[in-house]
Coordinates of C-alpha atoms and ligand atoms in Angstrom, one line a residue:
X11 CA 92.5 139.9 82.1
X12 CA 94.3 138.7 79.0
X13 CA 94.2 134.9 78.6
X14 CA 92.7 132.4 76.3
X15 CA 91.9 128.8 77.0
X16 CA 91.8 126.0 74.4
X17 CA 90.6 122.6 75.5
X18 CA 92.6 119.6 74.3
X19 CA 91.6 116.0 73.6
X20 CA 93.3 113.0 75.3
X21 CA 95.5 113.4 78.4
X22 CA 99.0 114.4 79.6
X23 CA 101.0 111.9 81.7
X24 CA 103.7 112.9 84.1
X25 CA 106.5 110.4 84.6
X26 CA 108.3 109.9 88.0
X27 CA 111.6 111.7 88.1
X28 CA 114.3 109.8 86.1
X29 CA 111.7 107.1 85.2
X30 CA 110.4 108.4 81.9
X31 CA 111.7 105.3 80.1
X32 CA 109.5 103.1 82.4
X33 CA 106.4 105.1 81.5
X34 CA 107.3 105.0 77.8
X35 CA 107.8 101.2 78.0
X36 CA 104.4 100.8 79.8
X37 CA 102.7 103.0 77.1
X38 CA 104.1 100.8 74.4
X39 CA 103.9 97.3 75.9
X40 CA 100.8 97.5 78.0
X41 CA 98.7 99.9 76.0
X42 CA 100.2 99.9 72.5
X43 CA 99.9 103.7 72.6
X44 CA 100.6 105.7 69.5
X45 CA 103.8 107.3 70.7
X46 CA 104.7 108.8 67.3
X47 CA 102.1 111.5 68.0
X48 CA 103.3 112.2 71.6
X49 CA 104.3 115.7 72.5
X50 CA 107.0 115.8 75.2
X51 CA 107.3 118.6 77.7
X52 CA 110.2 117.4 79.8
X53 CA 108.8 114.5 81.8
X54 CA 105.2 115.3 80.8
X55 CA 103.9 113.4 77.8
X56 CA 100.8 114.7 76.0
X57 CA 98.8 112.1 73.9
X58 CA 95.7 113.3 72.1
X59 CA 94.2 109.8 71.7
X60 CA 94.9 108.3 75.1
X61 CA 92.7 108.2 78.2
X62 CA 94.1 105.4 80.4
X63 CA 96.0 105.7 83.7
X64 CA 99.4 104.0 83.6
X65 CA 101.1 102.9 86.8
X66 CA 104.3 104.7 85.8
X67 CA 102.6 108.1 85.6
X68 CA 102.7 109.8 88.9
X69 CA 99.7 111.9 87.9
X70 CA 97.7 112.4 84.8
X71 CA 96.1 115.6 83.4
X72 CA 92.7 114.1 82.7
X73 CA 91.2 117.1 80.9
X74 CA 94.1 119.1 79.6
X75 CA 93.9 122.6 78.1
X76 CA 96.3 125.2 76.8
X77 CA 96.3 128.7 78.3
X78 CA 97.8 131.6 76.3
X79 CA 98.4 134.5 78.7
X80 CA 100.1 137.9 78.7
X81 CA 101.4 138.3 82.2
X82 CA 102.1 136.3 85.3
X83 CA 99.0 137.7 86.9
X84 CA 96.9 136.6 83.9
X85 CA 98.3 133.0 84.1
X86 CA 97.4 132.8 87.8
X87 CA 94.0 134.3 87.2
X88 CA 93.2 131.8 84.5
X89 CA 93.9 128.9 86.9
X90 CA 92.3 130.5 90.0
X91 CA 89.1 131.0 88.0
X92 CA 88.7 127.3 87.7
X93 CA 89.8 125.8 91.0
X94 CA 91.6 126.8 94.2
X95 CA 94.5 124.4 94.4
X96 CA 97.2 124.0 91.7
X97 CA 100.7 122.5 91.7
X98 CA 103.4 123.0 89.1
X99 CA 105.5 120.6 87.1
X100 CA 108.2 122.8 85.4
X101 CA 110.9 121.9 82.9
X102 CA 111.4 125.3 81.5
X103 CA 110.8 129.0 82.4
X104 CA 111.5 128.1 86.1
X105 CA 111.6 131.7 87.5
X106 CA 108.3 132.6 85.7
X107 CA 106.7 129.4 87.0
X108 CA 107.7 130.3 90.5
X109 CA 106.2 133.8 90.2
X110 CA 102.9 132.3 89.0
X111 CA 102.9 129.8 91.9
X112 CA 103.3 132.7 94.3
X113 CA 100.2 134.3 93.0
X114 CA 98.1 131.2 93.4
X115 CA 96.4 130.1 96.7
X116 CA 98.9 128.4 99.1
X117 CA 99.6 124.7 98.5
X118 CA 102.1 122.8 100.7
X119 CA 104.9 121.8 98.2
X120 CA 107.4 121.0 101.0
X121 CA 108.8 117.6 102.0
X122 CA 106.6 115.8 104.6
X123 CA 107.2 114.1 107.9
X124 CA 105.6 110.6 108.3
X125 CA 102.8 109.9 109.2
X126 CA 101.1 112.2 106.8
X127 CA 97.4 112.6 105.9
X128 CA 96.9 112.9 102.2
X129 CA 94.2 115.5 101.6
X130 CA 91.2 114.5 99.4
X131 CA 90.6 117.9 97.9
X132 CA 91.3 118.2 94.1
X133 CA 94.6 119.5 93.0
X134 CA 95.3 120.7 89.5
X135 CA 98.6 120.5 87.6
X136 CA 100.1 123.1 85.2
X137 CA 103.3 123.2 83.2
X138 CA 104.8 126.2 81.4
X139 CA 105.6 125.4 77.8
X140 CA 107.0 128.9 77.0
X141 CA 106.8 132.4 78.5
X142 CA 103.2 132.9 77.4
X143 CA 101.7 129.3 77.2
X144 CA 101.0 126.6 79.7
X145 CA 99.3 123.2 79.6
X146 CA 97.1 122.5 82.6
X147 CA 94.3 120.3 84.0
X148 CA 92.1 120.9 87.0
X149 CA 91.3 117.2 87.0
X150 CA 94.2 114.9 87.8
X151 CA 94.6 111.3 89.0
X152 CA 96.6 112.0 92.2
X153 CA 95.6 114.0 95.2
X154 CA 99.3 114.9 95.7
X155 CA 101.0 118.0 94.3
X156 CA 102.3 116.8 90.9
X157 CA 101.7 113.3 92.2
X158 CA 104.7 113.4 94.6
X159 CA 105.0 112.4 98.2
X160 CA 108.5 113.2 99.3
X161 CA 109.5 112.6 103.0
X162 CA 112.1 114.4 105.1
X163 CA 114.7 111.7 105.4
X164 CA 116.2 110.2 108.6
X165 CA 119.7 109.3 107.7
X166 CA 120.6 108.0 111.2
X167 CA 118.0 105.7 112.7
X168 CA 116.4 103.4 110.1
X169 CA 118.6 100.4 109.1
X170 CA 117.8 100.8 105.4
X171 CA 116.4 103.3 103.0
X172 CA 113.5 100.9 102.3
X173 CA 111.7 102.6 105.2
X174 CA 110.6 105.3 102.8
X175 CA 108.7 102.7 100.7
X176 CA 106.5 101.6 103.6
X177 CA 105.9 105.2 104.7
X178 CA 104.6 106.0 101.2
X179 CA 102.6 102.8 100.8
X180 CA 101.0 103.1 104.2
X181 CA 100.1 106.8 103.4
X182 CA 98.5 105.6 100.2
X183 CA 96.7 102.7 101.8
X184 CA 95.2 105.1 104.4
X185 CA 94.1 107.5 101.6
X186 CA 92.7 104.9 99.2
X187 CA 90.9 102.7 101.7
X188 CA 90.3 105.2 104.6
X189 CA 92.0 102.8 106.9
X190 CA 94.0 103.4 110.2
X191 CA 97.7 102.9 110.1
X192 CA 99.1 100.0 112.1
X193 CA 99.6 101.2 115.7
X194 CA 99.5 100.2 119.4
X195 CA 98.1 96.7 119.6
X196 CA 98.4 95.9 115.9
X197 CA 100.0 92.5 115.0
X198 CA 102.1 92.6 111.8
X199 CA 103.8 89.8 109.9
X200 CA 106.7 90.8 107.7
X201 CA 108.3 88.6 105.1
X202 CA 111.8 89.5 103.9
X203 CA 112.4 92.0 106.7
X204 CA 116.2 92.3 106.9
X205 CA 117.9 94.7 107.7
X206 CA 114.7 96.2 109.1
X207 CA 113.6 99.5 107.5
X208 CA 110.0 98.4 107.4
X209 CA 110.1 96.8 110.8
X210 CA 111.6 100.1 112.2
X211 CA 108.6 102.1 110.8
X212 CA 106.1 99.6 112.1
X213 CA 107.5 99.4 115.7
X214 CA 107.7 103.2 115.8
X215 CA 104.0 103.3 115.0
X216 CA 103.5 101.1 118.1
X217 CA 102.9 97.7 116.4
X218 CA 104.3 94.3 117.2
X219 CA 106.2 92.7 114.3
X220 CA 106.8 89.1 113.6
X221 CA 109.7 89.5 111.2
X222 CA 111.0 86.6 109.0
X223 CA 114.1 86.6 106.9
X224 CA 117.0 84.3 106.3
X225 CA 119.3 87.0 107.8
X226 CA 118.9 88.8 111.1
X227 CA 117.7 92.4 111.5
X228 CA 119.8 95.2 112.8
X229 CA 120.7 94.7 116.4
X230 CA 118.5 97.6 117.6
X231 CA 115.5 95.7 116.2
X232 CA 116.6 92.2 117.3
X233 CA 116.7 93.6 120.9
X234 CA 113.4 95.4 120.6
X235 CA 110.7 93.6 122.7
X236 CA 108.1 94.5 120.0
X237 CA 110.0 92.4 117.4
X238 CA 109.8 88.7 117.2
X239 CA 112.4 87.4 114.6
X240 CA 112.5 84.0 112.9
X241 CA 115.2 82.9 110.5
X242 CA 113.2 81.0 107.9
X243 CA 112.0 80.9 104.3
X244 CA 108.9 83.2 104.7
X245 CA 107.0 81.4 101.9
X246 CA 107.1 78.1 103.6
X247 CA 105.6 79.4 106.8
X248 CA 101.8 78.9 106.5
X249 CA 99.2 81.5 107.7
X250 CA 97.9 78.8 110.2
X251 CA 101.4 78.7 111.8
X252 CA 101.6 82.5 112.1
X253 CA 98.0 83.2 113.1
X254 CA 95.8 86.2 112.8
X255 CA 97.5 89.4 111.6
X256 CA 96.2 92.9 111.3
X257 CA 98.7 93.6 108.5
X258 CA 100.9 91.3 106.4
X259 CA 103.9 92.8 104.5
X260 CA 106.4 91.4 102.0
X261 CA 109.4 93.1 100.5
X262 CA 111.0 89.7 99.4
X263 CA 112.9 89.6 96.2
X264 CA 111.2 86.8 94.3
X265 CA 109.3 86.0 91.1
X266 CA 106.0 87.9 90.9
X267 CA 104.2 84.5 90.3
X268 CA 105.5 83.3 93.7
X269 CA 104.3 86.4 95.4
X270 CA 100.9 86.2 93.8
X271 CA 100.3 82.7 95.0
X272 CA 101.5 83.6 98.5
X273 CA 99.1 86.6 98.6
X274 CA 96.2 84.4 97.6
X275 CA 97.2 81.8 100.2
X276 CA 97.0 84.5 102.9
X277 CA 93.7 86.1 101.7
X278 CA 92.1 82.7 101.3
X279 CA 93.2 81.7 104.8
X280 CA 91.1 84.7 106.2
X281 CA 93.9 85.4 108.6
X282 CA 94.5 88.9 107.4
X283 CA 92.6 91.7 105.7
X284 CA 95.4 94.1 105.0
X285 CA 98.5 93.4 102.9
X286 CA 101.3 95.5 101.4
X287 CA 103.7 93.7 99.1
X288 CA 106.5 94.8 96.7
X289 CA 106.1 93.2 93.3
X290 CA 109.7 93.0 92.1
X291 CA 109.9 93.0 88.3
X292 CA 112.4 90.7 86.6
X293 CA 113.3 92.2 83.2
X294 CA 110.3 93.1 81.0
X295 CA 107.1 93.5 83.0
X296 CA 104.5 90.7 82.5
X297 CA 101.4 93.0 82.3
X298 CA 99.0 90.1 82.3
X299 CA 100.4 89.0 85.6
X300 CA 100.1 92.5 87.0
X301 CA 96.5 92.5 86.0
X302 CA 96.0 89.4 88.2
X303 CA 97.3 91.3 91.2
X304 CA 95.1 94.3 90.4
X305 CA 92.0 92.2 89.9
X306 CA 92.1 90.9 93.5
X307 CA 89.1 92.6 95.1
X308 CA 89.8 95.5 97.5
X309 CA 93.3 95.9 96.0
X310 CA 95.3 98.6 94.3
X311 CA 98.6 98.3 92.4
X312 CA 100.7 101.4 92.4
X313 CA 104.2 102.5 91.5
X314 CA 105.6 104.4 94.4
X315 CA 107.9 107.3 94.0
X316 CA 110.3 105.3 96.3
X317 CA 109.9 102.1 94.3
X318 CA 112.7 101.1 91.9
X319 CA 111.9 98.6 89.1
X320 CA 108.9 97.6 91.2
X321 CA 105.2 98.0 91.7
X322 CA 103.4 97.8 95.1
X323 CA 100.3 95.8 95.9
X324 CA 98.0 97.3 98.5
X325 CA 95.1 95.3 99.8
X326 CA 92.6 96.5 102.4
X327 CA 89.3 94.7 103.0
X328 CA 86.5 96.8 104.5
Ligands
LIG26 C1 114.8 94.2 99.7 S1 115.2 93.3 101.1 C2 114.1 93.8 102.3 C3 114.4 95.1 102.9 C4 113.5 95.4 104.1 N1 112.1 95.6 103.7 C5 113.9 96.6 104.8 O1 113.1 97.5 105.0 O2 115.1 96.7 105.3 C6 114.7 91.7 100.7 C7 114.9 90.6 101.8 O3 114.2 89.5 101.4 C8 114.9 88.4 102.0 N2 114.4 87.1 101.4 C9 114.5 86.7 100.1 N3 113.9 85.5 99.9 C10 113.3 85.2 101.1 C11 112.5 84.2 101.6 N4 112.1 83.2 100.8 N5 112.1 84.2 102.9 C12 112.5 85.2 103.7 N6 113.2 86.2 103.3 C13 113.6 86.2 102.0 C14 116.3 88.7 101.7 O4 117.2 88.0 102.6 C15 116.4 90.2 101.9 O5 116.8 90.5 103.2

């Protein structure tokens, strides 16, 4: 076997596709990271003095190393020696990368159908830099191949593409907090539900949905007996008026400050233990405010692959 491994300091951060500028902005504004020393491999950024986990990295190589190898077989052997499962992020030498992946143990890199169970086994990440060198890490921050969860899309039935966001956030909620998805017998409250992508997913899982928006949902949902619709400002309806809910959702476009106080209102009311809310960013991100969302106990803040200029707040109490 002809390969050599050289451990590296720091970490390598993989941006979401077409969102590298968001990651760079977070590195500068949230972490004051020394970007002049950054080494760029396509959407992968290696920083030798950085060990944090930014929201806008879809996965992070936590313990990166360089592998110098002679052949495709040597590259695969170097990785297999360390751990079973590896996924690629390639920006160059695509054919060679594909041949290396074929020599590694099978990992499902295909698009998924919802609902999906995210596996908890570790998955490494590797990236070819040239024909005989790759950067890799067995330890990564995401259980998903290259930090990506991509669904097979349904272009006909859901009334908006936003359904992909709730599919991704529910999959992550279930993974992070080991919780069941909403289903038969669950009562959900949804703020800002029009035209109904999220409602569509929830009723298809079997839940009942109390949906509030100023505008009505798609007809198919308005006529669905599992959906109760109310035309109202969702933020002026109090938890006491709505009652106990298994899950509370919001995809309302509003200032993050307003969302934060609404989330606190619900959690303090004790009328729900599970919330998923989109935090819509207005211009530059206020990182101190994001910290307030993230510091609510039993909560995670994530950037979804299907989010735009947004973060997603996920809260699940035991
Ligand atoms: C991004 S859209 C929601 C898309 C929806 N999640 C879907 O899957 O189709 C945001 C919605 O929030 C609604 N909205 C904005 N402010 C609101 C408020 N204060 N109360 C209720 N709905 C509001 C808007 O009318 C809009 O329909």
